[in-house]
Short mmCIF file of C-alpha atoms in Angstrom, two decimals:
data_model
loop_
_atom_site.label_atom_id
_atom_site.label_comp_id
_atom_site.label_asym_id
_atom_site.label_seq_id
_atom_site.Cartn_x
_atom_site.Cartn_y
_atom_site.Cartn_z
CA MET A 165 152.21 -13.75 -134.20
CA ARG A 166 153.39 -15.31 -130.95
CA ASN A 167 156.96 -15.30 -130.05
CA SER A 168 159.18 -18.39 -130.57
CA THR A 169 162.42 -19.88 -129.30
CA SER A 170 165.62 -20.20 -131.20
CA VAL A 171 164.77 -23.61 -132.67
CA GLU A 172 161.51 -22.72 -133.80
CA GLN A 173 162.83 -19.61 -135.50
CA TYR A 174 165.62 -21.86 -137.31
CA ILE A 175 162.76 -24.22 -138.29
CA ASP A 176 160.78 -21.32 -139.81
CA ASP A 177 163.93 -19.65 -141.49
CA LEU A 178 165.05 -22.85 -143.01
CA ALA A 179 161.71 -23.23 -144.70
CA HIS A 180 161.78 -19.66 -145.86
CA ARG A 181 165.35 -20.22 -147.38
CA TYR A 182 164.35 -23.37 -149.05
CA LEU A 183 161.39 -21.79 -150.91
CA ASP A 184 162.77 -18.50 -151.64
CA ASN A 185 165.91 -20.07 -153.24
CA ALA A 186 164.68 -23.04 -154.86
CA ARG A 187 162.31 -23.37 -158.12
CA GLY A 188 159.45 -25.23 -158.07
CA GLY A 189 155.56 -25.08 -157.87
CA ARG A 190 152.74 -26.19 -155.67
CA LEU A 191 154.10 -29.72 -155.05
CA ARG A 192 157.39 -28.21 -153.52
CA ALA A 193 155.24 -25.75 -151.42
CA GLY A 194 153.12 -28.46 -150.27
CA LEU A 195 155.94 -30.69 -149.59
CA THR A 196 157.48 -27.94 -147.45
CA GLU A 197 154.37 -27.38 -145.36
CA PHE A 198 154.15 -31.24 -144.65
CA VAL A 199 157.97 -31.16 -143.51
CA VAL A 200 157.51 -28.19 -141.56
CA PHE A 201 154.36 -29.44 -139.86
CA GLY A 202 156.11 -32.65 -138.80
CA LEU A 203 159.18 -30.79 -137.62
CA LYS A 204 157.15 -28.33 -135.61
CA GLN A 205 154.88 -31.27 -134.06
CA ALA A 206 158.21 -33.09 -133.18
CA TRP A 207 159.59 -30.01 -131.58
CA ALA A 208 156.32 -29.60 -129.58
CA CYS A 209 156.77 -33.34 -128.16
CA VAL A 210 160.36 -32.73 -127.40
CA PHE A 211 159.79 -32.89 -123.47
CA GLY A 212 157.52 -35.91 -123.65
CA ALA A 213 159.46 -37.47 -126.32
CA ALA A 214 162.65 -37.34 -124.22
CA LEU A 215 160.83 -38.39 -121.09
CA LEU A 216 159.45 -41.43 -122.70
CA ALA A 217 162.94 -42.24 -124.22
CA VAL A 218 164.12 -42.44 -120.74
CA ILE A 219 161.33 -44.33 -119.55
CA ILE A 220 162.03 -47.13 -122.25
CA ALA A 221 165.79 -47.04 -121.76
CA ALA A 222 165.32 -47.72 -118.03
CA ARG A 223 162.85 -50.50 -118.89
CA LEU A 224 165.60 -51.97 -121.25
CA TRP A 225 168.93 -51.39 -119.60
CA TYR A 226 168.40 -50.09 -116.17
CA PRO A 227 170.04 -52.51 -113.62
CA ASP A 228 167.58 -54.23 -111.33
CA ASN A 229 170.04 -54.32 -108.31
CA ALA A 230 171.22 -50.76 -108.89
CA ALA A 231 172.02 -48.64 -105.67
CA LEU A 232 169.71 -45.98 -107.26
CA ALA A 233 166.00 -46.98 -107.66
CA ARG A 234 164.86 -46.96 -111.20
CA ASN A 235 161.63 -44.52 -110.11
CA ASP A 236 164.32 -42.29 -108.46
CA PHE A 237 166.29 -42.42 -111.61
CA LEU A 238 163.47 -41.56 -113.42
CA THR A 239 162.48 -38.52 -111.27
CA ILE A 240 166.10 -37.09 -111.65
CA ALA A 241 166.05 -37.71 -115.31
CA ALA A 242 162.91 -35.82 -115.72
CA ILE A 243 164.19 -32.80 -113.61
CA VAL A 244 167.54 -32.83 -115.55
CA ILE A 245 165.43 -32.61 -118.83
CA GLN A 246 163.32 -29.78 -117.54
CA ILE A 247 166.26 -27.83 -116.26
CA LEU A 248 168.25 -28.21 -119.68
CA MET A 249 165.02 -26.89 -121.48
CA ILE A 250 165.10 -23.69 -119.47
CA SER A 251 168.80 -23.36 -119.45
CA PHE A 252 169.12 -23.72 -123.15
CA ARG A 253 165.99 -21.41 -123.77
CA LEU A 254 164.07 -24.12 -125.37
CA GLU A 255 161.14 -23.59 -123.29
CA THR A 256 159.95 -20.10 -121.74
CA LEU A 257 159.34 -19.28 -118.40
CA ARG A 258 155.83 -18.39 -119.02
CA GLU A 259 155.40 -21.88 -120.37
CA LEU A 260 157.02 -23.25 -117.41
CA ARG A 261 154.28 -21.78 -114.96
CA VAL A 262 151.85 -23.79 -116.97
CA ILE A 263 153.79 -26.88 -117.00
CA LEU A 264 154.12 -26.77 -113.08
CA LEU A 265 150.59 -26.17 -112.80
CA PHE A 266 150.10 -29.39 -114.90
CA HIS A 267 152.45 -31.14 -112.74
CA VAL A 268 150.33 -30.24 -109.49
CA VAL A 269 147.12 -31.08 -111.03
CA GLY A 270 148.22 -34.51 -112.20
CA THR A 271 150.19 -35.54 -109.15
CA VAL A 272 147.06 -34.93 -106.87
CA MET A 273 144.95 -37.17 -108.99
CA GLU A 274 147.85 -39.62 -108.97
CA LEU A 275 148.05 -39.76 -105.10
CA PHE A 276 144.03 -40.43 -105.21
CA LYS A 277 143.76 -42.84 -108.00
CA THR A 278 146.74 -44.94 -106.80
CA ASP A 279 145.21 -44.91 -103.46
CA VAL A 280 141.86 -46.51 -104.63
CA GLY A 281 143.64 -48.84 -106.85
CA SER A 282 143.21 -47.53 -110.48
CA TRP A 283 146.69 -48.12 -111.13
CA ALA A 284 150.11 -48.77 -109.42
CA TYR A 285 153.81 -48.05 -109.33
CA GLU A 286 156.71 -50.35 -108.21
CA ALA A 287 156.98 -49.62 -104.60
CA GLU A 288 160.66 -48.63 -104.38
CA GLY A 289 162.60 -45.32 -104.06
CA PHE A 290 162.65 -42.39 -101.82
CA LEU A 291 161.68 -39.56 -104.08
CA ARG A 292 157.90 -40.09 -103.88
CA ILE A 293 154.81 -38.87 -102.31
CA GLY A 294 153.16 -42.13 -100.48
CA ALA A 295 152.89 -44.73 -103.46
CA VAL A 296 153.32 -42.06 -106.24
CA PRO A 297 156.96 -41.55 -107.51
CA LEU A 298 157.73 -37.86 -108.35
CA PHE A 299 158.34 -38.57 -112.02
CA SER A 300 154.71 -39.34 -112.52
CA GLY A 301 153.91 -35.46 -112.22
CA PHE A 302 156.23 -34.83 -114.93
CA MET A 303 154.25 -37.09 -117.35
CA TYR A 304 151.28 -34.61 -117.03
CA ALA A 305 153.77 -31.88 -117.22
CA ALA A 306 154.75 -33.27 -120.67
CA VAL A 307 151.14 -32.76 -121.70
CA GLY A 308 151.14 -29.38 -120.84
CA SER A 309 154.39 -28.70 -122.43
CA TYR A 310 152.92 -29.97 -125.71
CA MET A 311 149.88 -27.92 -125.28
CA VAL A 312 151.52 -24.59 -124.86
CA ARG A 313 154.03 -25.20 -127.64
CA VAL A 314 151.51 -26.16 -130.15
CA PHE A 315 149.46 -23.11 -129.14
CA ARG A 316 152.49 -20.91 -129.92
CA LEU A 317 154.18 -22.93 -132.81
CA PHE A 318 150.92 -23.26 -134.88
CA ASP A 319 149.81 -19.74 -134.08
CA LEU A 320 146.20 -21.17 -133.17
CA ARG A 321 143.20 -19.18 -133.86
CA PHE A 322 139.68 -20.19 -133.25
CA ASP A 323 136.07 -19.16 -134.86
CA ARG A 324 133.32 -19.30 -132.19
CA TYR A 325 135.59 -20.19 -129.00
CA PRO A 326 133.36 -20.57 -126.27
CA ARG A 327 133.53 -18.32 -123.14
CA ARG A 328 136.30 -19.14 -120.85
CA TRP A 329 134.31 -19.33 -117.92
CA ILE A 330 131.85 -21.79 -119.47
CA THR A 331 134.97 -23.97 -120.55
CA ALA A 332 136.38 -23.55 -116.91
CA LEU A 333 133.03 -25.06 -115.30
CA VAL A 334 133.25 -27.99 -117.58
CA ALA A 335 136.85 -28.77 -116.99
CA ALA A 336 136.30 -28.43 -113.16
CA ALA A 337 133.39 -30.83 -113.31
CA ILE A 338 135.58 -33.26 -115.31
CA TYR A 339 138.25 -33.17 -112.67
CA VAL A 340 135.90 -33.50 -109.91
CA ASN A 341 134.23 -36.62 -111.79
CA PHE A 342 137.90 -38.45 -111.99
CA PHE A 343 137.36 -38.48 -108.22
CA SER A 344 133.99 -38.75 -107.59
CA HIS A 345 133.01 -41.56 -109.97
CA HIS A 346 134.55 -43.98 -107.43
CA TYR A 347 131.77 -43.26 -105.02
CA ILE A 348 128.75 -41.82 -106.79
CA PHE A 349 127.34 -41.71 -110.36
CA ASP A 350 130.08 -41.56 -113.05
CA ALA A 351 129.16 -38.78 -115.31
CA ARG A 352 131.44 -39.01 -118.06
CA TRP A 353 129.18 -39.45 -120.70
CA VAL A 354 127.17 -36.65 -119.58
CA LEU A 355 130.38 -34.51 -119.48
CA LEU A 356 131.27 -35.75 -122.97
CA ALA A 357 128.03 -34.43 -124.14
CA ALA A 358 128.64 -31.16 -122.52
CA VAL A 359 132.06 -30.95 -124.18
CA VAL A 360 130.30 -31.64 -127.50
CA LEU A 361 127.48 -28.90 -126.88
CA VAL A 362 130.15 -26.19 -125.62
CA TYR A 363 132.85 -26.72 -128.36
CA GLY A 364 130.83 -28.37 -131.06
CA ARG A 365 130.88 -25.14 -133.13
CA CYS A 366 134.32 -24.11 -132.62
CA VAL A 367 136.82 -24.31 -135.49
CA MET A 368 140.60 -24.09 -135.24
CA HIS A 369 142.58 -22.36 -137.46
CA PHE A 370 146.54 -23.22 -137.43
CA ARG A 371 149.38 -21.94 -139.50
CA VAL A 372 152.02 -24.48 -140.69
CA PHE A 373 154.32 -22.24 -142.58
CA ARG A 374 152.91 -20.19 -145.34
CA ARG A 375 149.43 -21.75 -145.21
CA ARG A 376 146.66 -21.87 -142.86
CA PHE A 377 144.61 -24.71 -142.18
CA LYS A 378 141.52 -25.38 -140.27
CA MET A 379 139.76 -28.20 -138.33
CA PRO A 380 136.99 -28.66 -135.91
CA ILE A 381 138.59 -28.27 -132.44
CA LEU A 382 136.70 -31.60 -131.18
CA VAL A 383 138.99 -33.39 -133.98
CA SER A 384 142.03 -31.95 -132.57
CA PHE A 385 141.06 -33.35 -129.18
CA LEU A 386 140.37 -36.69 -130.19
CA LEU A 387 143.83 -36.74 -132.19
CA VAL A 388 145.87 -35.73 -129.36
CA ALA A 389 144.12 -37.90 -127.01
CA LEU A 390 144.93 -40.81 -129.34
CA PHE A 391 148.62 -39.98 -129.45
CA ILE A 392 148.53 -39.96 -125.54
CA TRP A 393 146.97 -43.37 -125.39
CA PHE A 394 149.53 -44.81 -127.67
CA ALA A 395 152.23 -43.23 -125.33
CA GLU A 396 150.49 -44.85 -122.33
CA ASN A 397 150.70 -48.31 -123.82
CA ILE A 398 154.29 -47.73 -124.25
CA GLY A 399 154.79 -46.38 -120.57
CA THR A 400 152.80 -49.52 -119.22
CA TRP A 401 154.90 -51.85 -121.44
CA SER A 402 157.84 -50.36 -119.76
CA ARG A 403 156.22 -51.02 -116.38
CA ALA A 404 156.59 -47.36 -115.46
CA TRP A 405 152.98 -47.84 -114.06
CA LEU A 406 150.60 -50.73 -114.61
CA TYR A 407 146.72 -51.31 -114.59
CA PRO A 408 145.32 -54.00 -112.23
CA ASN A 409 144.68 -56.07 -115.54
CA GLN A 410 148.40 -55.89 -116.43
CA LEU A 411 149.89 -57.13 -113.11
CA ASN A 412 150.19 -60.62 -114.48
CA GLY A 413 151.40 -59.87 -117.85
CA TRP A 414 151.14 -56.86 -120.00
CA GLN A 415 148.33 -56.32 -122.42
CA ALA A 416 147.22 -53.05 -124.29
CA VAL A 417 145.55 -50.40 -122.43
CA SER A 418 141.80 -50.72 -122.68
CA ILE A 419 140.41 -48.57 -125.52
CA ASP A 420 138.14 -47.17 -122.83
CA LYS A 421 141.01 -45.00 -121.56
CA LEU A 422 140.60 -42.90 -124.73
CA LEU A 423 137.53 -41.16 -123.61
CA ALA A 424 139.52 -40.60 -120.14
CA TRP A 425 142.25 -38.88 -122.07
CA PHE A 426 139.85 -37.10 -124.25
CA LEU A 427 138.07 -35.43 -121.10
CA LEU A 428 141.42 -34.70 -119.84
CA MET A 429 142.08 -32.96 -122.76
CA ILE A 430 139.52 -30.34 -122.01
CA ILE A 431 141.24 -29.61 -118.55
CA SER A 432 144.65 -29.21 -120.39
CA VAL A 433 142.98 -26.85 -122.94
CA VAL A 434 141.44 -24.67 -120.35
CA LEU A 435 144.64 -24.47 -118.19
CA VAL A 436 146.57 -23.25 -121.27
CA ALA A 437 143.67 -20.94 -122.46
CA TRP A 438 144.21 -18.87 -119.24
CA VAL A 439 147.75 -18.15 -120.28
CA TYR A 440 147.18 -17.88 -124.01
CA LYS A 441 143.85 -16.34 -124.46
CA PRO A 442 142.19 -17.81 -127.51
CA GLU A 443 141.95 -15.21 -130.33
CA PRO A 444 139.78 -15.22 -133.50
CA LEU A 445 141.48 -15.21 -136.90
CA ASP A 446 141.85 -11.48 -137.87
CA ALA A 447 143.56 -9.89 -140.85
CA ASP A 448 146.86 -9.35 -139.05
CA ALA A 449 147.07 -13.34 -138.28
CA ALA A 450 145.93 -14.14 -141.81
CA GLU A 451 149.02 -12.45 -143.45
CA LEU A 452 151.29 -15.13 -141.71
CA PRO A 453 154.31 -12.86 -140.71
CA ARG A 454 157.32 -14.69 -139.82
CA LEU A 455 157.92 -15.85 -136.35
CA ARG A 456 159.65 -13.43 -133.74
CA ARG A 457 162.47 -14.61 -131.25
CA VAL A 458 161.18 -15.16 -127.79
CA SER A 459 162.42 -13.29 -124.81
CA LEU A 460 162.71 -15.06 -121.57
#
């Protein structure tokens, strides 16, 4: 079982005490699994949720004439959130390395995409690189934070996981296509077919509390991409950034972006897989031991 932080240990211990000290049958056990699943998912999203809450609050209440530009405020707030996560041991240093990598990969893409006009930020503040405010990298870091937490929280195991060098090649091609499709053939549908071919046989096993469940890994990619698309709609509504068709009035982000987020998920999975090597479901994992406290 992979190590856990203090909050994750608390969730697991609380569920154990509830079931160990209470009478009830399968309904109580099933309800406990459902509640623990929700709590762990919420905890996995804590960085992204905190950042999204700050973005919404800034949209609703941050004064337009403030001495500190809103984008700079968002950047400082994101840095504070990250510092608090580490200071209170709510995030491990191992995870932080992955999150910083997401930050770099995302910022590089942001610089290019804003330059070609794919989307735009308000031209304000000093904490930025070119037209890209530094808080934008933290939005990619939020995805990375979620991915590494889910991998540990649910003790993910896999059947028929593809070779990592093959997944790395697919992820590299996806990343290149995010840039190259502005100048040459857009290969996203070819890349989607490659993803289905590479990951199509893979099944993900995840532990909620006392039970393990499984689903095709492609389904999990789609579900995460869908929730990111919902968050993107909230982000653009708050005018943290805008697509060209939203400059004259907000409208929902095109559902076509769901494919982009799905492909981005492959990059995310590959980055995390180089830190947490995907492992098969063996006898030890099937026994479902309690979580172990993490050491930073």
